[in-house]
Coordinates of C-alpha atoms in Angstrom, one line a residue:
Chain A
D258 CA 0.0 0.0 0.0
T259 CA 2.9 2.3 0.6
A260 CA 3.1 4.9 -2.2
V261 CA 6.7 5.9 -1.9
S262 CA 9.1 3.7 0.1
Q263 CA 12.7 4.0 1.0
T264 CA 15.3 1.7 2.4
P265 CA 17.0 1.7 4.8
K266 CA 15.3 4.0 7.3
Y267 CA 18.5 4.5 9.2
L268 CA 22.0 4.3 7.9
V269 CA 25.1 4.7 10.1
T270 CA 28.5 4.5 8.4
Q271 CA 32.1 5.6 8.6
M272 CA 33.7 8.4 6.6
G273 CA 35.1 7.3 3.3
N274 CA 32.6 4.5 2.8
D275 CA 30.3 4.1 -0.2
K276 CA 26.6 3.6 0.4
S277 CA 23.3 3.4 -1.4
I278 CA 19.7 4.4 -0.6
K279 CA 16.8 2.8 -2.5
C280 CA 13.5 4.3 -3.4
E281 CA 10.5 2.8 -5.0
Q282 CA 7.1 4.3 -5.9
N283 CA 3.9 2.4 -6.9
L284 CA 1.9 5.5 -8.0
G285 CA 2.7 5.1 -11.7
H286 CA 4.4 8.5 -11.7
D287 CA 7.0 9.4 -14.3
T288 CA 9.2 11.7 -12.3
M289 CA 11.2 11.0 -9.1
Y290 CA 13.3 13.3 -6.9
W291 CA 15.8 13.2 -4.1
Y292 CA 15.8 15.9 -1.4
K293 CA 18.3 16.5 1.4
Q294 CA 17.1 17.8 4.8
D295 CA 19.9 19.2 6.9
S296 CA 20.0 19.4 10.7
K297 CA 18.1 22.7 10.7
K298 CA 15.2 21.0 8.8
F299 CA 16.0 22.9 5.6
L300 CA 15.0 20.9 2.5
K301 CA 16.7 21.2 -0.8
I302 CA 16.2 19.5 -4.1
M303 CA 19.2 17.3 -5.2
F304 CA 18.0 15.5 -8.3
S305 CA 15.0 14.7 -10.4
Y306 CA 14.6 12.0 -13.0
N307 CA 12.0 11.8 -15.7
N308 CA 11.8 8.9 -18.1
K309 CA 15.3 7.8 -17.0
E310 CA 16.8 11.1 -17.8
L311 CA 18.4 13.4 -15.2
I312 CA 16.5 16.7 -15.4
I313 CA 17.9 18.7 -12.5
N314 CA 21.3 18.4 -10.9
E315 CA 21.7 21.2 -8.4
T316 CA 25.1 22.1 -6.9
V317 CA 25.5 18.6 -5.6
P318 CA 29.0 17.0 -5.4
N319 CA 29.6 14.4 -8.0
R320 CA 30.1 11.9 -5.2
F321 CA 26.3 11.6 -5.3
S322 CA 24.9 9.7 -8.3
P323 CA 21.3 8.9 -8.8
K324 CA 20.5 5.7 -10.6
S325 CA 17.1 4.8 -12.1
P326 CA 16.8 1.1 -13.3
D327 CA 13.2 1.8 -14.2
K328 CA 10.4 4.4 -13.9
A329 CA 9.4 3.1 -10.5
H330 CA 12.8 3.3 -8.8
L331 CA 15.4 6.0 -8.2
N332 CA 18.3 5.0 -6.0
L333 CA 20.9 7.3 -4.6
H334 CA 24.5 6.2 -4.5
I335 CA 27.0 8.1 -2.4
N336 CA 30.8 7.6 -2.7
S337 CA 33.5 8.6 -0.2
L338 CA 31.1 9.7 2.5
E339 CA 31.9 12.8 4.4
L340 CA 30.7 14.1 7.8
G341 CA 28.7 16.8 6.1
D342 CA 26.7 14.3 4.3
S343 CA 24.9 13.4 7.5
A344 CA 21.2 14.4 6.9
V345 CA 17.8 13.0 6.2
Y346 CA 17.3 12.1 2.5
F347 CA 13.8 12.1 1.1
C348 CA 12.7 10.5 -2.1
A349 CA 9.6 11.9 -3.8
S350 CA 7.6 11.3 -7.0
S351 CA 5.1 13.2 -9.1
Q352 CA 3.5 13.2 -12.5
Q353 CA 5.2 15.6 -14.8
G354 CA 3.6 18.1 -17.0
L355 CA 1.4 20.0 -14.6
A356 CA 2.9 22.3 -12.0
R357 CA -0.2 21.8 -9.8
N358 CA 0.6 18.1 -9.4
E359 CA 1.8 17.5 -5.8
Q360 CA 4.9 15.5 -5.0
F361 CA 4.5 12.5 -2.7
F362 CA 7.3 11.9 -0.3
G363 CA 8.8 8.8 1.2
P364 CA 9.5 8.4 4.9
G365 CA 13.1 9.5 4.7
T366 CA 16.5 7.9 5.3
R367 CA 18.5 9.3 8.2
L368 CA 22.2 9.0 7.2
T369 CA 24.8 9.4 10.0
V370 CA 28.4 9.6 9.0
L371 CA 30.9 9.0 11.8
Chain B
G71 CA 15.3 32.0 -9.1
N72 CA 12.4 30.9 -7.0
S73 CA 12.5 31.4 -3.3
V74 CA 10.1 31.0 -0.3
T75 CA 10.3 32.9 3.0
Q76 CA 8.4 31.8 6.0
M77 CA 8.4 32.8 9.6
E78 CA 10.8 30.8 11.6
G79 CA 9.9 29.3 14.9
P80 CA 9.4 27.7 17.1
V81 CA 5.9 29.0 17.4
T82 CA 4.3 28.0 20.7
L83 CA 0.6 28.3 21.2
S84 CA -2.0 27.1 23.7
E85 CA -4.6 24.6 22.6
E86 CA -7.6 26.3 20.8
A87 CA -5.6 29.4 19.9
F88 CA -5.7 30.9 16.4
L89 CA -2.8 30.1 14.2
T90 CA -1.1 32.1 11.4
I91 CA 2.1 31.0 9.8
N92 CA 3.3 33.6 7.2
C93 CA 4.7 32.6 3.9
T94 CA 5.8 34.8 1.0
Y95 CA 7.4 33.8 -2.3
T96 CA 9.4 35.0 -5.2
A97 CA 8.8 33.4 -8.6
T98 CA 8.3 34.2 -12.2
G99 CA 5.0 33.3 -13.9
Y100 CA 2.3 31.5 -12.0
P101 CA 3.7 29.0 -9.6
S102 CA 1.7 26.4 -7.7
L103 CA 1.8 26.8 -3.9
F104 CA 1.8 24.1 -1.2
W105 CA 1.9 23.6 2.5
Y106 CA 3.5 20.4 3.7
V107 CA 3.6 19.1 7.3
Q108 CA 6.2 16.9 8.9
Y109 CA 5.3 15.2 12.1
P110 CA 8.1 14.1 14.4
G111 CA 10.1 11.2 12.9
E112 CA 8.0 11.1 9.8
G113 CA 8.2 12.2 6.2
L114 CA 6.4 15.1 4.5
Q115 CA 2.7 15.0 3.9
L116 CA 0.8 17.4 1.7
L117 CA -1.5 19.6 3.9
L118 CA -3.1 21.8 1.2
K119 CA -2.3 23.4 -2.1
A120 CA -3.4 26.2 -4.5
T121 CA -2.6 26.4 -8.1
K122 CA -3.8 29.8 -9.2
A123 CA -4.4 33.3 -7.8
D124 CA -7.2 33.7 -5.3
D125 CA -7.5 29.9 -4.9
K126 CA -8.0 28.8 -1.3
G127 CA -6.6 25.5 -0.2
S128 CA -8.1 23.8 2.8
N129 CA -7.7 20.6 4.8
K130 CA -8.1 19.4 8.4
G131 CA -9.2 22.9 9.5
F132 CA -6.2 24.6 7.9
E133 CA -6.6 27.2 5.1
A134 CA -4.3 29.2 2.9
T135 CA -5.2 31.6 0.1
Y136 CA -3.0 32.3 -2.9
R137 CA -2.5 36.1 -3.0
K138 CA -0.6 37.1 -6.1
E139 CA -0.8 40.8 -5.3
T140 CA 1.1 40.2 -2.1
T141 CA 2.9 37.1 -3.2
S142 CA 1.8 35.3 -0.1
F143 CA 0.3 32.0 1.0
H144 CA -0.2 32.3 4.7
L145 CA -1.4 29.3 6.6
E146 CA -4.3 29.7 9.2
K147 CA -6.3 27.6 11.5
G148 CA -9.0 28.8 13.8
S149 CA -8.4 26.5 16.8
V150 CA -5.3 24.4 17.0
Q151 CA -4.9 21.1 18.8
V152 CA -2.0 19.4 20.5
S153 CA -1.9 16.9 17.6
D154 CA -1.1 19.8 15.2
S155 CA 2.4 20.1 16.7
A156 CA 4.8 19.5 13.8
V157 CA 7.0 21.3 11.3
Y158 CA 5.2 23.2 8.5
F159 CA 6.8 23.9 5.2
C160 CA 5.6 26.3 2.6
A161 CA 6.7 25.4 -0.9
L162 CA 6.3 26.4 -4.5
R163 CA 6.6 24.7 -7.9
G164 CA 7.4 26.7 -10.9
S165 CA 4.8 27.1 -13.7
G166 CA 7.1 25.5 -16.3
G167 CA 5.4 22.2 -16.0
G168 CA 8.7 20.3 -16.3
A169 CA 10.3 18.0 -13.9
D170 CA 11.4 20.8 -11.6
G171 CA 11.5 20.1 -7.9
L172 CA 9.8 22.0 -5.1
T173 CA 11.4 25.1 -3.5
F174 CA 10.8 25.0 0.2
G175 CA 10.8 27.6 2.9
K176 CA 13.0 26.8 6.0
G177 CA 10.1 25.4 7.9
T178 CA 8.2 26.5 11.0
H179 CA 8.2 24.4 14.1
L180 CA 4.8 24.6 15.8
I181 CA 4.4 23.5 19.4
I182 CA 0.9 23.4 20.8
Q183 CA 0.6 23.2 24.6
P184 CA -2.4 21.7 26.4

């Protein structure tokens, strides 16, 4: 029943490691997003994917790479993790084409880099 | 570029008090406007939205009116409950209709005391 799901919910790792966060949506949407929420709760768009094409790539380090095996999945891979990567990462999806279409968010993945 | 400014909290009110959380925006064209709510330890849920000028979004006793002349989308509720304690985010999506992400305000932490 879950519309947008993410795994894992919590991720604790050491600096320098490589990790992935998975996201799946069962809403039939054609666009998926990754957002980062910092310790002050500020949310910022990182990426969006539409029809397997990267549409937006804000000023995000190239250590972060989104990977979309199909329209229902958008995974986030992070290389060489740094302390500043600690945050909550949210996946979202929407149907492109209409600005009024809301985005549906996953429950978030809390990443802690030690 | 697009931006959203909302009052920063925490905002502390007593149960049954009247709530206003201010939100103003900067955007070209005719963006869609949203209020999302984040309960402790959870992801973001859409609270309400408005897609054109003078539209009023409403849900669960909350209301917000899209005011293009003042570029505002203030959130109001006549009588708050303890269960309304959460972080509230004002957000906009550009009118381009493409796969652009949401631009969020910094969030307002609302605390309702019994």
